[in-house]
mmCIF file of C-alpha atoms in Angstrom:
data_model
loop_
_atom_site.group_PDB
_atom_site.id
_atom_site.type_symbol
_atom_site.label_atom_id
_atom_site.label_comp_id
_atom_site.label_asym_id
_atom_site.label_seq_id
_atom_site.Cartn_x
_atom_site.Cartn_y
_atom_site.Cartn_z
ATOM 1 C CA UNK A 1 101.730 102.559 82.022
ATOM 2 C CA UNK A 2 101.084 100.078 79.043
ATOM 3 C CA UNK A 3 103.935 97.781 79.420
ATOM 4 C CA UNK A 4 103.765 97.360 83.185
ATOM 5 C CA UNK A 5 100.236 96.664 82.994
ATOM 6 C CA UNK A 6 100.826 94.195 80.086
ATOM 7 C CA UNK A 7 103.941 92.427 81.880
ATOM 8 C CA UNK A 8 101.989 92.331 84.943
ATOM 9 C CA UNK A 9 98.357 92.484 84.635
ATOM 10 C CA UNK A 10 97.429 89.322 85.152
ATOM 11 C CA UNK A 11 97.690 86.938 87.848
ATOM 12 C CA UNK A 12 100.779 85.451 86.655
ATOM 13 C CA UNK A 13 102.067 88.449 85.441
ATOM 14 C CA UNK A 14 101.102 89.638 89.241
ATOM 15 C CA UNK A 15 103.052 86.459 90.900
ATOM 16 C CA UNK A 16 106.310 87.162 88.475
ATOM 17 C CA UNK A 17 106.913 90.671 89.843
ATOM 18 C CA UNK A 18 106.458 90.080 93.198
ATOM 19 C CA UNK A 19 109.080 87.013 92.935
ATOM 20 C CA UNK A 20 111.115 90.231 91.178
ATOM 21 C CA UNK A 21 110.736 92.246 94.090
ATOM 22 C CA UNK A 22 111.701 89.355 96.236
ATOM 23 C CA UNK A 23 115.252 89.169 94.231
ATOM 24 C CA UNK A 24 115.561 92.835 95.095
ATOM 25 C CA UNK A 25 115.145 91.949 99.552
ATOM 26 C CA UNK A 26 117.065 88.888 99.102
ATOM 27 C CA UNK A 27 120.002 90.328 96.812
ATOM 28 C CA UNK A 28 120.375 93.250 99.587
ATOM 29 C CA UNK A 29 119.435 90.640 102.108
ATOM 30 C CA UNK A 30 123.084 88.983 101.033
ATOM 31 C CA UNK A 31 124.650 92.311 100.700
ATOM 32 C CA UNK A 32 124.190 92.938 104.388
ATOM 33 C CA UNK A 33 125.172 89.883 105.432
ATOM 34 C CA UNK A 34 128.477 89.837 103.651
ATOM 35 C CA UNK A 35 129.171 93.073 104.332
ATOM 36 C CA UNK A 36 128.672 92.279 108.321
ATOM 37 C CA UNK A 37 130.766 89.089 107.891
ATOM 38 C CA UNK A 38 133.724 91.421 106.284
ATOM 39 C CA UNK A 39 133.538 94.736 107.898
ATOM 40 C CA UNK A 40 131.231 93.770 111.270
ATOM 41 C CA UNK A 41 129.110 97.014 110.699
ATOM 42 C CA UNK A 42 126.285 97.413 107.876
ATOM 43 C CA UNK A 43 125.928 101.491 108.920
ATOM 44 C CA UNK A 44 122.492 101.805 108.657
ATOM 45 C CA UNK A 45 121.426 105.202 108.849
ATOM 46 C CA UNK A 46 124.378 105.733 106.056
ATOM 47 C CA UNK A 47 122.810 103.711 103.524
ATOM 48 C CA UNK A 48 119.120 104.497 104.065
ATOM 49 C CA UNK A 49 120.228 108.009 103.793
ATOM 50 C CA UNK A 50 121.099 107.428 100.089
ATOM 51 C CA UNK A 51 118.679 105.410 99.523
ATOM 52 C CA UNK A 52 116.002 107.910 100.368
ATOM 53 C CA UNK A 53 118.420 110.163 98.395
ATOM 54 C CA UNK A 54 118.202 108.153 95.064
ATOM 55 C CA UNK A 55 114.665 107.626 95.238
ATOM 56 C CA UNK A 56 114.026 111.133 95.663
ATOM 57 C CA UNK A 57 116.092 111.591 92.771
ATOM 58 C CA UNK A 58 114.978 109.158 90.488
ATOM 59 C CA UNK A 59 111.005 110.892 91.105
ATOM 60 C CA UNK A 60 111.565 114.669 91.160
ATOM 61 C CA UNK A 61 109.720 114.460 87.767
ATOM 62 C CA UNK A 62 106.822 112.952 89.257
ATOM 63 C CA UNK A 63 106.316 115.924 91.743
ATOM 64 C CA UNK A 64 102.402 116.300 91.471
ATOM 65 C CA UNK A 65 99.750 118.955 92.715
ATOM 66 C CA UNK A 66 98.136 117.235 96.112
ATOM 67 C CA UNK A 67 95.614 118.861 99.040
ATOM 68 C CA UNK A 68 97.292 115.719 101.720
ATOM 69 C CA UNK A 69 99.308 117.302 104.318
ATOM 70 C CA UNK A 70 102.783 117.376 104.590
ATOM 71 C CA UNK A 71 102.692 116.270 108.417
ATOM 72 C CA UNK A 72 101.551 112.944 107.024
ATOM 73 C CA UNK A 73 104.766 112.073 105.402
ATOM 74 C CA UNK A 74 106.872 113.435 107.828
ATOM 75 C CA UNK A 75 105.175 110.547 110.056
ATOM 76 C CA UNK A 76 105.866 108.218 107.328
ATOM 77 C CA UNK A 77 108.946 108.879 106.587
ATOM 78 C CA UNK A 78 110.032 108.521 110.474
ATOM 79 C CA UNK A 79 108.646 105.293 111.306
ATOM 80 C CA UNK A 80 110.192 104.085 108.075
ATOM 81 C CA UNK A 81 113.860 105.240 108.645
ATOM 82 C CA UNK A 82 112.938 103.114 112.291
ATOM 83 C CA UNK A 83 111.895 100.282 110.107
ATOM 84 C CA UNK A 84 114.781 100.310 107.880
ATOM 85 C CA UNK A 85 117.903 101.037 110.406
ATOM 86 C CA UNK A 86 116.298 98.542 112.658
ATOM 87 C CA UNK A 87 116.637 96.256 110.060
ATOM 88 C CA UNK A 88 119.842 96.938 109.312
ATOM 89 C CA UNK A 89 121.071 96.584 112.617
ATOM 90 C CA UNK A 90 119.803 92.706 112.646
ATOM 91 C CA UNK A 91 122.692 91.795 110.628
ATOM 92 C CA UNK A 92 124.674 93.477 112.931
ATOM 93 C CA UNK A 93 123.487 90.513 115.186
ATOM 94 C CA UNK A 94 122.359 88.021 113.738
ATOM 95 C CA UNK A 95 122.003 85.434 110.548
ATOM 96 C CA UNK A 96 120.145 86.458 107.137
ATOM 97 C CA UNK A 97 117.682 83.974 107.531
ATOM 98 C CA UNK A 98 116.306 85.114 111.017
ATOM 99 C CA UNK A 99 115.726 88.710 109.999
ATOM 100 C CA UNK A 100 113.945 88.057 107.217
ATOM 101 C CA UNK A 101 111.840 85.618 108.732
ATOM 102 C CA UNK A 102 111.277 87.793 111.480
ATOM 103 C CA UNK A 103 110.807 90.465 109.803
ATOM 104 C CA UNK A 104 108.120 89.151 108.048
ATOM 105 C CA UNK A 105 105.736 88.578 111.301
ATOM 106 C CA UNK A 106 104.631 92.383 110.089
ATOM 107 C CA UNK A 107 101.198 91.055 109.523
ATOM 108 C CA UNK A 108 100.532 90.572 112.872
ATOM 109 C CA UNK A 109 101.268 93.427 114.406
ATOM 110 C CA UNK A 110 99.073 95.332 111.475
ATOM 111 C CA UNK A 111 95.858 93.326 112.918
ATOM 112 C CA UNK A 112 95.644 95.025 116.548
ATOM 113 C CA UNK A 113 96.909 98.354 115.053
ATOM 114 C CA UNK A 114 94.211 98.025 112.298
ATOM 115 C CA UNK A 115 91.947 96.972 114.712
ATOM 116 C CA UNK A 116 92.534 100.520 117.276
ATOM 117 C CA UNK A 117 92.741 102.542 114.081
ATOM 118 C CA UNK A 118 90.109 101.080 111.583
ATOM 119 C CA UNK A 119 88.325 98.754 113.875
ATOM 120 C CA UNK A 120 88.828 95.571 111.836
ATOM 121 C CA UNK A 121 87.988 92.282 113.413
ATOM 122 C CA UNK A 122 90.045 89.224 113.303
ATOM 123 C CA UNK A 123 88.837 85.815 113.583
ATOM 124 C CA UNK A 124 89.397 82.590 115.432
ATOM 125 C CA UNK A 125 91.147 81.410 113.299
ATOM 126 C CA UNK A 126 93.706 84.634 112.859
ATOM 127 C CA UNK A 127 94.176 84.459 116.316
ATOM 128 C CA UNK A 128 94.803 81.110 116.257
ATOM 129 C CA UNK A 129 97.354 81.138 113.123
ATOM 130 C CA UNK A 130 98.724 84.520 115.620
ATOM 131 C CA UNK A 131 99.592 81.899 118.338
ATOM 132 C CA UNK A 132 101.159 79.560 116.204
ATOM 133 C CA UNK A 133 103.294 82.664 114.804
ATOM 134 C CA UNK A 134 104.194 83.095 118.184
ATOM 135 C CA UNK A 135 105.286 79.772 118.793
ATOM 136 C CA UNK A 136 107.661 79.709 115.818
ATOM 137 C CA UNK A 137 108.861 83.013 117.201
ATOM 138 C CA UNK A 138 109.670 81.416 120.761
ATOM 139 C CA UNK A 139 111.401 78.404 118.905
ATOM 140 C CA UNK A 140 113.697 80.407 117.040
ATOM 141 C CA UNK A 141 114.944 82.669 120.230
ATOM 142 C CA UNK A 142 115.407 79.290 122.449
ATOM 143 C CA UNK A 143 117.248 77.526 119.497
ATOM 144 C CA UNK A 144 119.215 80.612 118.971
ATOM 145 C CA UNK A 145 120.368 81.010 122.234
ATOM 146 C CA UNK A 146 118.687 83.857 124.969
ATOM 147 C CA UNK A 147 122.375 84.789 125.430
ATOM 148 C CA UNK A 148 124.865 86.916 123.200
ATOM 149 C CA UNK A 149 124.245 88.668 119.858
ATOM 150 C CA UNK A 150 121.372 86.548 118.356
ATOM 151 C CA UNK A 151 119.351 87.331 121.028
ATOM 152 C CA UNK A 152 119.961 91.212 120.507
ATOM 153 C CA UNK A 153 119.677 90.468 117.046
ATOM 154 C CA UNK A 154 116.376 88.586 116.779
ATOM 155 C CA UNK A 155 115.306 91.266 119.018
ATOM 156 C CA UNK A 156 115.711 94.232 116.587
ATOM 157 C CA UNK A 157 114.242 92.331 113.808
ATOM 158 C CA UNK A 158 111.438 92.239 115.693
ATOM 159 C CA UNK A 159 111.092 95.675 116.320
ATOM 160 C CA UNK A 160 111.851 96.454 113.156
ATOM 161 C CA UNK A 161 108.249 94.192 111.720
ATOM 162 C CA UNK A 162 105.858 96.277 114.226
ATOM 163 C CA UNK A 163 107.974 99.643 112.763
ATOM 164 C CA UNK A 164 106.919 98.306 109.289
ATOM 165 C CA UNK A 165 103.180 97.109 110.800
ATOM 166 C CA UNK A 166 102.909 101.022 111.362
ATOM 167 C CA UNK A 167 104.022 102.408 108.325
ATOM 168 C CA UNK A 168 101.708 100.523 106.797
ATOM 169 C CA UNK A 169 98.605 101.331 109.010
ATOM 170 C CA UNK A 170 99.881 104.940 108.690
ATOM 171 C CA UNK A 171 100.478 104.918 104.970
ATOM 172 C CA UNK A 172 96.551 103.696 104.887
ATOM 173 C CA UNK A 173 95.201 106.251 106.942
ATOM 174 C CA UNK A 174 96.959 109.314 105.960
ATOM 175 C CA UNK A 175 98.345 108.897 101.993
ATOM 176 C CA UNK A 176 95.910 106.579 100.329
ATOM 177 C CA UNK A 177 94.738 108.573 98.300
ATOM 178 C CA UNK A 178 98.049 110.292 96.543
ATOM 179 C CA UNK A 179 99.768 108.737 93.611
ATOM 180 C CA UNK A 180 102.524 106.494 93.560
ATOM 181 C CA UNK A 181 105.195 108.857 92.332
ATOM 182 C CA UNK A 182 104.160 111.614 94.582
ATOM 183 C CA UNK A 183 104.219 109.267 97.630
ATOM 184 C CA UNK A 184 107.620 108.609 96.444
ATOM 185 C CA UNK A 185 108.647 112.262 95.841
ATOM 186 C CA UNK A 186 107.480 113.587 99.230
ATOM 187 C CA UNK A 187 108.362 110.062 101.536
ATOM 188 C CA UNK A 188 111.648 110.414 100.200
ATOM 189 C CA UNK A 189 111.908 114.028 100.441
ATOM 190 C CA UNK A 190 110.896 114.028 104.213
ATOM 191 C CA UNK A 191 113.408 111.068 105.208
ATOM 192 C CA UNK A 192 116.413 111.330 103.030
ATOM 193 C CA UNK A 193 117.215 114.625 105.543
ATOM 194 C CA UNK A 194 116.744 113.324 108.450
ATOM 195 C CA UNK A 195 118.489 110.071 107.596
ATOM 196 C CA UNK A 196 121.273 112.255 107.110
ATOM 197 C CA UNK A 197 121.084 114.050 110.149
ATOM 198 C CA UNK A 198 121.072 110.894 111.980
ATOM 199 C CA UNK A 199 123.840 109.475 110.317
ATOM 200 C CA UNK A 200 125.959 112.666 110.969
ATOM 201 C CA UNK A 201 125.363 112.748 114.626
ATOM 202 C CA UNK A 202 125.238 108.418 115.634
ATOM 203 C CA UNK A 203 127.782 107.288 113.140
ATOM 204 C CA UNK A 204 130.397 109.919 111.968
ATOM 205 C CA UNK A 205 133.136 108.396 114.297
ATOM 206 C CA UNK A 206 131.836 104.889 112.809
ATOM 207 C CA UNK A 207 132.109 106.618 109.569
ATOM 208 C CA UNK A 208 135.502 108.220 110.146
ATOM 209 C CA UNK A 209 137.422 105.206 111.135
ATOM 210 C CA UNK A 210 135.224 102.661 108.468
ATOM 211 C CA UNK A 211 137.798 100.182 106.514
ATOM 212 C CA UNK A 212 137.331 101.937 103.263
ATOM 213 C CA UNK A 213 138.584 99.985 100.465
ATOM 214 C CA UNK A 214 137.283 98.370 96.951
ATOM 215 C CA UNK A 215 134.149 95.892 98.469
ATOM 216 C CA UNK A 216 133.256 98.353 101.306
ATOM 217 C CA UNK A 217 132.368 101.305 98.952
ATOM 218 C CA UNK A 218 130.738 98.537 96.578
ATOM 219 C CA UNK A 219 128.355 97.122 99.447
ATOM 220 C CA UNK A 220 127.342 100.771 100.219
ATOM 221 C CA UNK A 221 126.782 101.108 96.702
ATOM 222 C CA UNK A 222 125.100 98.593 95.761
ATOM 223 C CA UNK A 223 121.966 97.837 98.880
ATOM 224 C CA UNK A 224 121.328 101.683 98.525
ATOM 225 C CA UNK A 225 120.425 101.017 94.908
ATOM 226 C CA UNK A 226 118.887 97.813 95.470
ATOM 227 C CA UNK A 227 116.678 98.871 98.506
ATOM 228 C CA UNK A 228 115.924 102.359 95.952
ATOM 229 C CA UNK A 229 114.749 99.749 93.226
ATOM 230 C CA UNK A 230 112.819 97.870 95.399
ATOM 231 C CA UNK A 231 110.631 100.860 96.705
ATOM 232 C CA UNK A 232 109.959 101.984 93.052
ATOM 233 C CA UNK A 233 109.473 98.714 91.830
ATOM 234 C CA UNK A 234 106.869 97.502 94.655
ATOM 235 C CA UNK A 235 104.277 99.874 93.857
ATOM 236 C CA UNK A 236 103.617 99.559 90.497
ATOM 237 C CA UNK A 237 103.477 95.644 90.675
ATOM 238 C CA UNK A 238 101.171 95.839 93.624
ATOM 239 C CA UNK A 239 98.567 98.112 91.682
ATOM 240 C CA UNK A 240 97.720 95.138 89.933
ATOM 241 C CA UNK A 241 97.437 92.359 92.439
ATOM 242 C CA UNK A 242 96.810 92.963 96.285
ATOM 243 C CA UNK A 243 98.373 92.926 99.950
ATOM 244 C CA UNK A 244 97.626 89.296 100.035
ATOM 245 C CA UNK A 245 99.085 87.986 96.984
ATOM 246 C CA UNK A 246 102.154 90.068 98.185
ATOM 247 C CA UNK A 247 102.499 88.904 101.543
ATOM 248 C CA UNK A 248 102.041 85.154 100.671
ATOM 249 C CA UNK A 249 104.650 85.638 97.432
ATOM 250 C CA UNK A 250 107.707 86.888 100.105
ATOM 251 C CA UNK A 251 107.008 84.165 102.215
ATOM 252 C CA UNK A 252 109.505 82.207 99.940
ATOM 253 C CA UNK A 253 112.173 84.595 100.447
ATOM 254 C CA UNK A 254 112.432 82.922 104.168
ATOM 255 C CA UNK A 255 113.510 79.914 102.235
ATOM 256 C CA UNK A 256 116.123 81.684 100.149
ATOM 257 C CA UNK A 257 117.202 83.345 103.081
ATOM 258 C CA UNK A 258 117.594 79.836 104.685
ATOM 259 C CA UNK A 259 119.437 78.587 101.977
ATOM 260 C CA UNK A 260 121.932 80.660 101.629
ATOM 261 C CA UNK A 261 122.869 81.128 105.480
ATOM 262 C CA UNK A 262 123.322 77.333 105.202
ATOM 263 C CA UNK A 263 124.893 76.975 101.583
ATOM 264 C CA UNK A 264 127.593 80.203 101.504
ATOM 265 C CA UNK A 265 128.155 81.135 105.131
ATOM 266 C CA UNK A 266 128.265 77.541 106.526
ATOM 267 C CA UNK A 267 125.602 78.126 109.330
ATOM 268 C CA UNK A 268 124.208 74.984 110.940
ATOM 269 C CA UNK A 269 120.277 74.992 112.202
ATOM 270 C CA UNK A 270 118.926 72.831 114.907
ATOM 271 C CA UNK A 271 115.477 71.131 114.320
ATOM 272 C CA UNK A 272 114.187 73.494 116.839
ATOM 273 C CA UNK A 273 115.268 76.453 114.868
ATOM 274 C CA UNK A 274 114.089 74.505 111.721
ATOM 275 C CA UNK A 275 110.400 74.179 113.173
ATOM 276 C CA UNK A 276 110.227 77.700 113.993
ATOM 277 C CA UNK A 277 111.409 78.486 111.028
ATOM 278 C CA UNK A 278 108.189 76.709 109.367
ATOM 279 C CA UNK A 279 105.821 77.909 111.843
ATOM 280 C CA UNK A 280 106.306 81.689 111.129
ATOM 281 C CA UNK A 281 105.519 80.953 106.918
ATOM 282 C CA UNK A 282 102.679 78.872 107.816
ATOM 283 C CA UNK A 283 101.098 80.819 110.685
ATOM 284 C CA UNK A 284 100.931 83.802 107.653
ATOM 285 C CA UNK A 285 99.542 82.107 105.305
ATOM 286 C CA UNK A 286 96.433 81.174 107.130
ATOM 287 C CA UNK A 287 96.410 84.772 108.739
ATOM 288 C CA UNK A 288 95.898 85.981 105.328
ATOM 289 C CA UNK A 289 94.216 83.666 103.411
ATOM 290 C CA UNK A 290 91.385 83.258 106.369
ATOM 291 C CA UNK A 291 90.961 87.330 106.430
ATOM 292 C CA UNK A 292 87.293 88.368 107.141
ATOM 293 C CA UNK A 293 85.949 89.454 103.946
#
């Protein structure tokens, strides 16, 4: 663990891989979307089944001795496959840039789930920066439309942050304490099956009659990888920084995210959307940088 700890053991070194692990969300981020745009279908439980596949693969060799129970990752590896697909299924709905940035309220649904589990307090002013989060929220849905697919869409992506606000409450509580590769191993072990499963029984008609040419096969291809290098890759830069260095770093892939909604698929944004859109980014960064010590 030399290099990594040389490339990244500082603060800079900290700040440069998280802005790598943001090119790994926003280059699958742009996957999906294309691959909606082309084929109208982004097959969800299909691609997180390799995924979890691949990464399973790619840490067999880390396989080590542990006392933590296996029921533990099972729970994991559920509420992440929820997380994922529901993810997924945003671009089925709607634009790039208001999954991610809805994605991204996560943090606020850990706070009252940390709060029932571990009993952490927030402040005033957490509560207050929830509000404004909120607001953004509302902004977005109204400038969006409460009618049609965005709706739906904005919907899911929403569900899909308080799925991720549990794995992460869960991952706390049950496998702190195992090592990264192991995590890996037995996360990956648990949900690559029942991916499957899923993806066998929801979406083998979708499957069957897919448009199966050249770019389809490369775009479930390529985010399987991507999303596979991005949970390998987040763990060993985070062992060196913390959640809140993290969580304030991906806040710029909301502006990526804008960007290219606006720049390659020609999507206009009212100012109503546009002040939502800052809301959310801000609202976060105060929620984290005012924690209670």
């Amino acid at each position: 663990m030399k290099c990594p700890k040389k490339v990244f053991g500082t603060k800079c070194g900290a700040l440069f891989g998280f802005q790598l692990c943001i090119l790994f969300t926003f280059a699958g981020g742009t996957v999906l979307a294309y691959k909606r745009k082309l084929y109208g279908n982004t097959l969800p439980f299909l691609n997180v089944a390799i995924t979890y596949f691949l990464v399973l693969i790619c840490n067999l060799w880390r396989w080590d001795k542990s006392e933590s129970k296996w029921w533990g990752y099972i729970l994991v590896a559920i509420f992440i496959i929820g997380a994922d697909c529901l993810n997924l299924l945003g671009y089925n709905k709607t634009s790039i840039a208001s999954v991610m940035l809805l994605v991204s309220t996560e943090i606020f649904w850990v706070a009252p789930l940390s709060f029932l589990v571990f009993k952490r307090k927030i402040n005033w002013i957490q509560f207050l920066a929830m509000i404004l989060g909120a607001g953004g929220v509302a902004l977005i849905i109204v400038a969006q439309g409460i009618k049609g697919s965005h709706l739906i869409g904005n919907i899911i992506a929403i569900g899909a942050s308080i799925f991720y606000a549990i794995v992460n409450v869960t991952q706390e509580k049950i496998v702190k304490d195992d090592t990264i590769g192991l995590y890996l191993c037995r996360f990956s072990c648990a949900a690559a099956p029942l991916a499957a499963i899923l993806s066998g029984s929801l979406e083998y008609k979708t499957i069957k009659e897919y448009k199966w040419e050249f770019w389809s096969i490369f775009f479930h291809v390529i985010y399987p990888i991507i999303l596979a290098g991005y949970y390998m890759f987040m763990p060993i830069v985070l062992q060196y920084s913390n959640a809140t260095v993290m969580i304030l770093s991906f806040l710029t892939t909301n502006f990526y995210s804008l960007a290219i909604d606006m720049c390659l698929f020609g999507k206009p944004f009212s100012w109503l959307y546009l002040a939502g859109f800052l809301c959310i980014p801000v609202a976060v960064a105060i929620f984290v940088l005012c924690e209670t010590k």
